[in-house]
Short mmCIF file of C-alpha atoms in Angstrom, two decimals:
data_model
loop_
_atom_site.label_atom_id
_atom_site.label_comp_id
_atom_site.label_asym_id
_atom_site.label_seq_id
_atom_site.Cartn_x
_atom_site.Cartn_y
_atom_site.Cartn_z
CA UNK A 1 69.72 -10.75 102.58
CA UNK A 2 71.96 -8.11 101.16
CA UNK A 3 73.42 -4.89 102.32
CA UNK A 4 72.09 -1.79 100.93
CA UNK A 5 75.17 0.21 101.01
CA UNK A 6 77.74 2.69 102.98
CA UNK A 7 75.89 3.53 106.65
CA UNK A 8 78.63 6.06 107.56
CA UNK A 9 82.00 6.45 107.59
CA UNK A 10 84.02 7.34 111.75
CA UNK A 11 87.57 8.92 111.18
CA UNK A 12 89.39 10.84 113.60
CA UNK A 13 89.72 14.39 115.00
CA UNK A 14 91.99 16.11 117.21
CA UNK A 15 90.44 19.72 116.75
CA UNK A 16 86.56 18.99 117.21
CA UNK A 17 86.29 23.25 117.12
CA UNK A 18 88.05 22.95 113.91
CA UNK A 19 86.26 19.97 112.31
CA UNK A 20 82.89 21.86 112.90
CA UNK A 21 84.11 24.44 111.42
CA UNK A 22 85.38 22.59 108.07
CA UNK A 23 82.71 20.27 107.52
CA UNK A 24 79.73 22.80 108.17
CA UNK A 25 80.65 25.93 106.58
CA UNK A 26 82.95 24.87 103.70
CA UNK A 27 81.74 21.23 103.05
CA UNK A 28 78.20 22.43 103.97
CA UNK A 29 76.90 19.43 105.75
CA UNK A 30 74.93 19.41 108.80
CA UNK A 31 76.24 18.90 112.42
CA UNK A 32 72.92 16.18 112.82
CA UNK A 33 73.97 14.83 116.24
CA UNK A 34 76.56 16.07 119.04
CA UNK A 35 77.53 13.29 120.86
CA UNK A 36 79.66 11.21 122.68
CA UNK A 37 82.21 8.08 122.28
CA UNK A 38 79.86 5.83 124.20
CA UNK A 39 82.97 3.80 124.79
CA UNK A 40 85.50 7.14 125.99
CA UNK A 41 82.73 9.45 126.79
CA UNK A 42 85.67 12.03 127.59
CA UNK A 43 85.54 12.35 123.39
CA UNK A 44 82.60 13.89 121.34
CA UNK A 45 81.37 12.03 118.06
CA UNK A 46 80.57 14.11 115.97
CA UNK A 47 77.89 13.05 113.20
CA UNK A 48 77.83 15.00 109.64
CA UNK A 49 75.12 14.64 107.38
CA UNK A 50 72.38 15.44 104.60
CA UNK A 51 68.96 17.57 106.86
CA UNK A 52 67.74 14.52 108.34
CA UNK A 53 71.42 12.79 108.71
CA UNK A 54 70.01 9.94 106.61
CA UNK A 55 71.99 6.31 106.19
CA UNK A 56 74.54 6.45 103.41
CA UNK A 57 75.32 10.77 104.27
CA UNK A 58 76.87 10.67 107.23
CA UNK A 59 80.52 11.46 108.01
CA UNK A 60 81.35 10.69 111.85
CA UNK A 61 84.24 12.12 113.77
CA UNK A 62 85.40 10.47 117.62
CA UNK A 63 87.39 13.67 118.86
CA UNK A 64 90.71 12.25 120.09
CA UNK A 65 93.69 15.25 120.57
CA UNK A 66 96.23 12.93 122.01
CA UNK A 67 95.77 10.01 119.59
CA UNK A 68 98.68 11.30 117.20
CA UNK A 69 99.04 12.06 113.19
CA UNK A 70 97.40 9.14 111.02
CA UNK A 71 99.99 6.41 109.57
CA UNK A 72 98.98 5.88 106.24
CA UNK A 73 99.67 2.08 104.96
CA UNK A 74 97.83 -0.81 104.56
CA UNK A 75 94.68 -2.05 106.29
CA UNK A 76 92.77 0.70 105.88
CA UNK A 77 90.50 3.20 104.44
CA UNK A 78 92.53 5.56 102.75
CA UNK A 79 89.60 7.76 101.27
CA UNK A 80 86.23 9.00 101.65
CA UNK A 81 84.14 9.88 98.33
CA UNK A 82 81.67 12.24 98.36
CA UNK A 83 79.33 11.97 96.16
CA UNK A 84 77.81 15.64 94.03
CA UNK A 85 75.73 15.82 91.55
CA UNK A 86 77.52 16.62 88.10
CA UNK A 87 80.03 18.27 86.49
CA UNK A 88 78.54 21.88 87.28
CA UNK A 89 78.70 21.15 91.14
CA UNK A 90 82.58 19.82 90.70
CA UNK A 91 83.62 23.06 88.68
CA UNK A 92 81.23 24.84 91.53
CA UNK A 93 83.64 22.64 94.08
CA UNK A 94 87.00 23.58 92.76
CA UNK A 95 85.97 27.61 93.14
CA UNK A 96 84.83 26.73 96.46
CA UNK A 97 87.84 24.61 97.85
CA UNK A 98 90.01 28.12 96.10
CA UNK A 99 88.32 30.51 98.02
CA UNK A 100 88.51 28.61 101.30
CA UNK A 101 92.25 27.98 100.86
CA UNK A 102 92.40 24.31 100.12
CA UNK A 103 94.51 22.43 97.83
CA UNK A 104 93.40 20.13 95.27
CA UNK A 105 94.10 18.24 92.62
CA UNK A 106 91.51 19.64 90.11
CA UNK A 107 89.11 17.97 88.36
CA UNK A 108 90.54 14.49 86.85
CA UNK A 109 88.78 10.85 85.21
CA UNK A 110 88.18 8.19 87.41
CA UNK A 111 86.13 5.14 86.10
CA UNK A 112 84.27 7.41 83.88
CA UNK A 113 83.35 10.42 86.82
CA UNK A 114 85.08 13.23 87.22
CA UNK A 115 86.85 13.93 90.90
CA UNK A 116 88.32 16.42 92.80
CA UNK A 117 90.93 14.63 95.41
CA UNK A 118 91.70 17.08 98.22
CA UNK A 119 92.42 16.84 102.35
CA UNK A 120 90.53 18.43 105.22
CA UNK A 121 92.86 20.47 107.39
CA UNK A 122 93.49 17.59 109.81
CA UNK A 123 94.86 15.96 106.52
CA UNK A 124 91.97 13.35 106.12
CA UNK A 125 91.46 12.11 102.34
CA UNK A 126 88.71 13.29 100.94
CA UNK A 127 87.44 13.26 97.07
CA UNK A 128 83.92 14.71 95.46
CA UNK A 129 82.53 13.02 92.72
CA UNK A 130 80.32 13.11 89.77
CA UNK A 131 77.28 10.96 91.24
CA UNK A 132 74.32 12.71 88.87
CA UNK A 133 73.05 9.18 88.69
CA UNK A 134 72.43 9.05 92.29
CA UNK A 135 69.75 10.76 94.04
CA UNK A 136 71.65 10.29 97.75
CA UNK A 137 70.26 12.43 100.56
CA UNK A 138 68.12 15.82 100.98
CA UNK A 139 70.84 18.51 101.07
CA UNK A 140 70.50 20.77 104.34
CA UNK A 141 68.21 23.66 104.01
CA UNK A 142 70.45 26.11 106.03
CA UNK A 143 73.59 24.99 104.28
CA UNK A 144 76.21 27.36 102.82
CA UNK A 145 76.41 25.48 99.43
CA UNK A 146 73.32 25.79 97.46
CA UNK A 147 71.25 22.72 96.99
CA UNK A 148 72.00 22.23 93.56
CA UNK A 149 75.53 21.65 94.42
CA UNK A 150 75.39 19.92 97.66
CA UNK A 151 77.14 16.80 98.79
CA UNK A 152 74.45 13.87 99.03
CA UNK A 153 76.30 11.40 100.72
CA UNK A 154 78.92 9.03 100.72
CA UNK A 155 79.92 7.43 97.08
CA UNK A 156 82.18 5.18 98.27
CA UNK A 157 84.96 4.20 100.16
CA UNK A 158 88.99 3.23 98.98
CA UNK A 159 90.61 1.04 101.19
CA UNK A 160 94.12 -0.18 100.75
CA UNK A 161 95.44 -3.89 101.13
CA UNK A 162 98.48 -5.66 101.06
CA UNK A 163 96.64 -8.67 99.25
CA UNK A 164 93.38 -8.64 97.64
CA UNK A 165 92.55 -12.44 97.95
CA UNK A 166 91.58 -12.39 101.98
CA UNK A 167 89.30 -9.46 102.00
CA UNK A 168 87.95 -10.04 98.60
CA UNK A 169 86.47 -13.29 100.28
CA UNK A 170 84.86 -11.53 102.83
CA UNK A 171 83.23 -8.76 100.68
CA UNK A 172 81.79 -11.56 98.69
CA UNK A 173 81.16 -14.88 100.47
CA UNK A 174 80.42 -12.87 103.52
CA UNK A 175 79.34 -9.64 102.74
CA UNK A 176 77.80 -10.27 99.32
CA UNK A 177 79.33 -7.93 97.62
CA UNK A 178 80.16 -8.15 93.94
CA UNK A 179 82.33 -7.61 91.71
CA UNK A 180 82.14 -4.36 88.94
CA UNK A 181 85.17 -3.27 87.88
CA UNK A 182 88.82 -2.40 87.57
CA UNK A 183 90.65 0.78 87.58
CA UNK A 184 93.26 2.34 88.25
CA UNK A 185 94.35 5.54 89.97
CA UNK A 186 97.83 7.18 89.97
CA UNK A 187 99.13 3.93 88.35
CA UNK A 188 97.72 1.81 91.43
CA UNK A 189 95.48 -0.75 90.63
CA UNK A 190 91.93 -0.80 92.26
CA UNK A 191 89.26 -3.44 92.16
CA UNK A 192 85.41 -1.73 92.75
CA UNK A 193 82.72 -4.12 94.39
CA UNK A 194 78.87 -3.00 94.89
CA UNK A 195 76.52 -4.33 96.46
CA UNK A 196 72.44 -3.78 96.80
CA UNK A 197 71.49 -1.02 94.05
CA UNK A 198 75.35 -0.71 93.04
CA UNK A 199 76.76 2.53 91.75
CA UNK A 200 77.34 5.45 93.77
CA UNK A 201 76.51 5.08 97.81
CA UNK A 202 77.17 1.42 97.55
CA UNK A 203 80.71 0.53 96.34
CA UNK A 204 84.28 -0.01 97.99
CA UNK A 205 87.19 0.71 96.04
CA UNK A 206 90.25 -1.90 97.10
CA UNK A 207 93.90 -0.39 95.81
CA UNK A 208 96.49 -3.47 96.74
CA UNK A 209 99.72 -2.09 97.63
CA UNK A 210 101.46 -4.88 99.19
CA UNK A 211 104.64 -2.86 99.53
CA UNK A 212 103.11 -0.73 102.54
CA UNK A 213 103.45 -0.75 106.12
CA UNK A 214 100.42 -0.73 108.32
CA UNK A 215 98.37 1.82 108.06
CA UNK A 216 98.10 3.04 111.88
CA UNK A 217 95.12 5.32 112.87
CA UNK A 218 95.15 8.80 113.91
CA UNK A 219 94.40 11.80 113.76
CA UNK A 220 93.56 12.35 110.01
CA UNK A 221 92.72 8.61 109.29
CA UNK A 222 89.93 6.58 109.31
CA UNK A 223 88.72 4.40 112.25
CA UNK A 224 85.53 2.25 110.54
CA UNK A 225 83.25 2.19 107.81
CA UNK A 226 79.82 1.25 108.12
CA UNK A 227 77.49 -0.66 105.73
CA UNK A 228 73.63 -0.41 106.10
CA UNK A 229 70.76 -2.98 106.91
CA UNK A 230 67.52 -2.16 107.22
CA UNK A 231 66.12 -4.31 110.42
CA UNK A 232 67.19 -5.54 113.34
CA UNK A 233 66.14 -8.69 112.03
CA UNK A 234 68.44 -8.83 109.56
CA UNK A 235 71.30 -7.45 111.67
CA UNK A 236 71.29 -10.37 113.66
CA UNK A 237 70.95 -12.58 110.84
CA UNK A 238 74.27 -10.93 110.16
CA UNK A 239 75.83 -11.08 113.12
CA UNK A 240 75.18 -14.83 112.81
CA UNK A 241 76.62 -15.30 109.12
CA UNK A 242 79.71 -12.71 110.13
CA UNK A 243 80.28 -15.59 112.98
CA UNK A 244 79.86 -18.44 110.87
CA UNK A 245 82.61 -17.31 108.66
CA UNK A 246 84.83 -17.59 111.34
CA UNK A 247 85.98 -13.57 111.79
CA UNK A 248 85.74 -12.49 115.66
CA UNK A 249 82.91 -10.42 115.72
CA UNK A 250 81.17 -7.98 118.77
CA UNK A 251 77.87 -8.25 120.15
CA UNK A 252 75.43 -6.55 118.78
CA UNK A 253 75.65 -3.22 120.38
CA UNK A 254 72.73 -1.01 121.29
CA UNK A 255 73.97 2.55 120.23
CA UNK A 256 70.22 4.20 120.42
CA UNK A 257 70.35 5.69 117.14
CA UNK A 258 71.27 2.22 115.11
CA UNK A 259 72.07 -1.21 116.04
CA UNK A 260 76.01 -1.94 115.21
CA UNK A 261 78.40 -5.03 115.19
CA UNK A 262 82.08 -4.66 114.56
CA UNK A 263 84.46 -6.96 112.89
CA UNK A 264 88.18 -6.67 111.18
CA UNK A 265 88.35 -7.96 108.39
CA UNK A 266 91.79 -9.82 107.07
CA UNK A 267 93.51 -6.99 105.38
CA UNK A 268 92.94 -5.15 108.86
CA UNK A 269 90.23 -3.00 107.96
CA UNK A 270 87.97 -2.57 110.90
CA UNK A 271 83.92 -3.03 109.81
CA UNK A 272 80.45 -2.20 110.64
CA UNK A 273 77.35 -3.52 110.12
CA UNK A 274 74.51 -0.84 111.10
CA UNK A 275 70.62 -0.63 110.78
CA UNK A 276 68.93 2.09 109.49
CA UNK A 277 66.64 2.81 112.11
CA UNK A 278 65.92 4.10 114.33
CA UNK A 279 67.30 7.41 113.29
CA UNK A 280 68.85 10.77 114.82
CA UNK A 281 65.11 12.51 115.66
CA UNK A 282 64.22 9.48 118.08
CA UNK A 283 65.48 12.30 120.76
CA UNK A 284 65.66 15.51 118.82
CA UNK A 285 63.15 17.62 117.19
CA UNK A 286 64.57 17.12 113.14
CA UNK A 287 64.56 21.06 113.10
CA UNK A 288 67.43 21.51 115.98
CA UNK A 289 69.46 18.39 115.70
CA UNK A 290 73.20 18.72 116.65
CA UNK A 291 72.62 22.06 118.66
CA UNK A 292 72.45 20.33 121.78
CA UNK A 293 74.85 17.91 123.64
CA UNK A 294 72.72 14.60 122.81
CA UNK A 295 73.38 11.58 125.41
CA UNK A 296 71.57 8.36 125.00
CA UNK A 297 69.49 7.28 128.21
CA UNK A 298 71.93 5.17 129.84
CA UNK A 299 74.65 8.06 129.76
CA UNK A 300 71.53 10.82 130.67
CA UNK A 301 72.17 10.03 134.37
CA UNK A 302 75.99 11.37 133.90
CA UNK A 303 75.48 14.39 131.41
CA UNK A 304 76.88 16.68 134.23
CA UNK A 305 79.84 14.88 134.83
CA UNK A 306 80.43 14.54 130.83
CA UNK A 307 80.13 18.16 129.33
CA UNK A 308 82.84 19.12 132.38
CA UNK A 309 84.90 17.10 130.54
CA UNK A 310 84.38 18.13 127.14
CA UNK A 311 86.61 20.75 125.35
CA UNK A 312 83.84 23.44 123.89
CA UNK A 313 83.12 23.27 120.33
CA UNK A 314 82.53 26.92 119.16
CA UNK A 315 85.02 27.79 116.81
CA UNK A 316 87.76 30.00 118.10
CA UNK A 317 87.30 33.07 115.19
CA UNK A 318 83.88 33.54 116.91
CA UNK A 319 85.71 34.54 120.06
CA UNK A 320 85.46 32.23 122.65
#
């Protein structure tokens, strides 16, 4: 049994007009699903993806406006990598971020790649890196970026610690995670563990700073990262092991596009396990997803009741 990856990545928004706006047009990924917090269905999440919104490509937004600024620290994940492929997309990239008016840091090494390190407006970490070695995702037909430059998905993840021995453990007695290298990254060191295929799409990136505070989520931060599974099968057979290993672990929850389970692990980062199945088309034609308000079946019976409480998402330029 091993994990095949990054499932997704769920950080936070306070300006769901805004993140639209961002992700879609100047990131060029597609808005795959338009949903809700099934917990706090007063909030959208917000899916971002590769056409189909595939395992390993999405990035997920819960829309939160009064949850505050993100407290970067410690137990958490302080940055998503995208993965594009080559150097031609990156110096494509660093044109692109110009034009649209956001800063960066250039292109720079790291373990080998080059890597553009930049923010979304909201001030959520974000890098794009050379993944030519990894086919990721289908980029989105009606996307702004041309396909040959296109994000494919997540590369991996960089979480921060105060001390790498507890959540070491779990990536690798738990998790199964490995170990594949060491580097470092503005004179911070960082310890990189794979797991199924390895590279690209299936590594996390742990920086120990055990100087930090605690890392408190907001607006701008991170909320979860996802790994992927393929059955349901499996996912309990996770669930189990998870248990076993003593961390305090949810249910397995029914979210009607994937099967999740939740757990924190000791540095405080909060994880998911997901399946892969069954997918975003199980109640959207693949050719419209996201352009609809989609509500699984037990929240159908509401839907009135929950888009009169949601803030509309057209983007304020467009006049409305």
């Amino acid at each position: 049994m091993e994990l095949g990856g990054i499932h997704h990545v769920t950080a936070v928004t306070g300006r769901a007009a805004e993140n639209v706006r961002f992700y879609t047009r100047v990131l060029g990924m597609r808005l795959v699903k338009k949903t809700v917090n099934q917990d706090d269905v007063s909030a959208y999440h917000l899916f971002y993806g590769d056409e189909t919104g595939s395992p390993g490509t999405e990035v997920t937004f819960f829309d939160w406006p009064d949850a505050g600024p993100h407290r970067p620290g410690a137990g958490e994940v302080a940055t998503i990598a995208l993965g594009v492929p080559g150097r031609p997309a990156l110096q494509y990239w660093t044109d692109r971020l110009d034009r649209a008016g956001i800063d960066h840091q250039g292109i720079e090494e790291y373990g080998g790649r080059g890597m553009i390190r930049f923010t979304d407006p909201e001030g959520q970490r974000l890098a794009l890196i050379d993944a030519s070695d990894w086919p990721g995702g289908s980029p989105w037909r009606e996307s702004p970026v041309p396909a040959e430059f296109a994000i494919r998905g997540i590369a991996f993840v960089a979480l921060v610690v105060r001390d790498l021995g507890p959540t070491e453990a779990v990536l690798r007695d738990v998790l199964g995670f490995r170990w594949a290298a060491e580097l470092a990254l503005d004179g911070h060191r960082r310890v990189v563990f794979e797991t199924g295929p390895g590279g690209p799409g299936a590594e996390v990136h742990v920086e120990v700073r055990p100087e930090l505070p605690r890392a408190r989520t907001g607006i701008g931060g991170v909320h979860h990262v996802a790994f992927r599974t393929p059955t349901d099968e499996q996912h309990r057979q996770w669930h189990e092991r998870v248990a076993a290993a003593g961390l305090t672990v949810t249910p397995v929850i029914d979210r009607y596009y994937f099967r999740s389970l939740y757990f924190r692990e000791p540095g405080g980062v909060l994880f998911e396990i997901a399946t892969d199945g069954p997918g975003f088309a199980v109640d959207e034609d693949p050719a419209h997803l996201g352009e609809r308000l989609a509500l699984p079946p037990f929240l159908e019976p509401y839907r009135a009741q929950i888009e009169a409480g949601l803030r509309p998402l057209v983007p304020a330029e467009e006049g409305h």
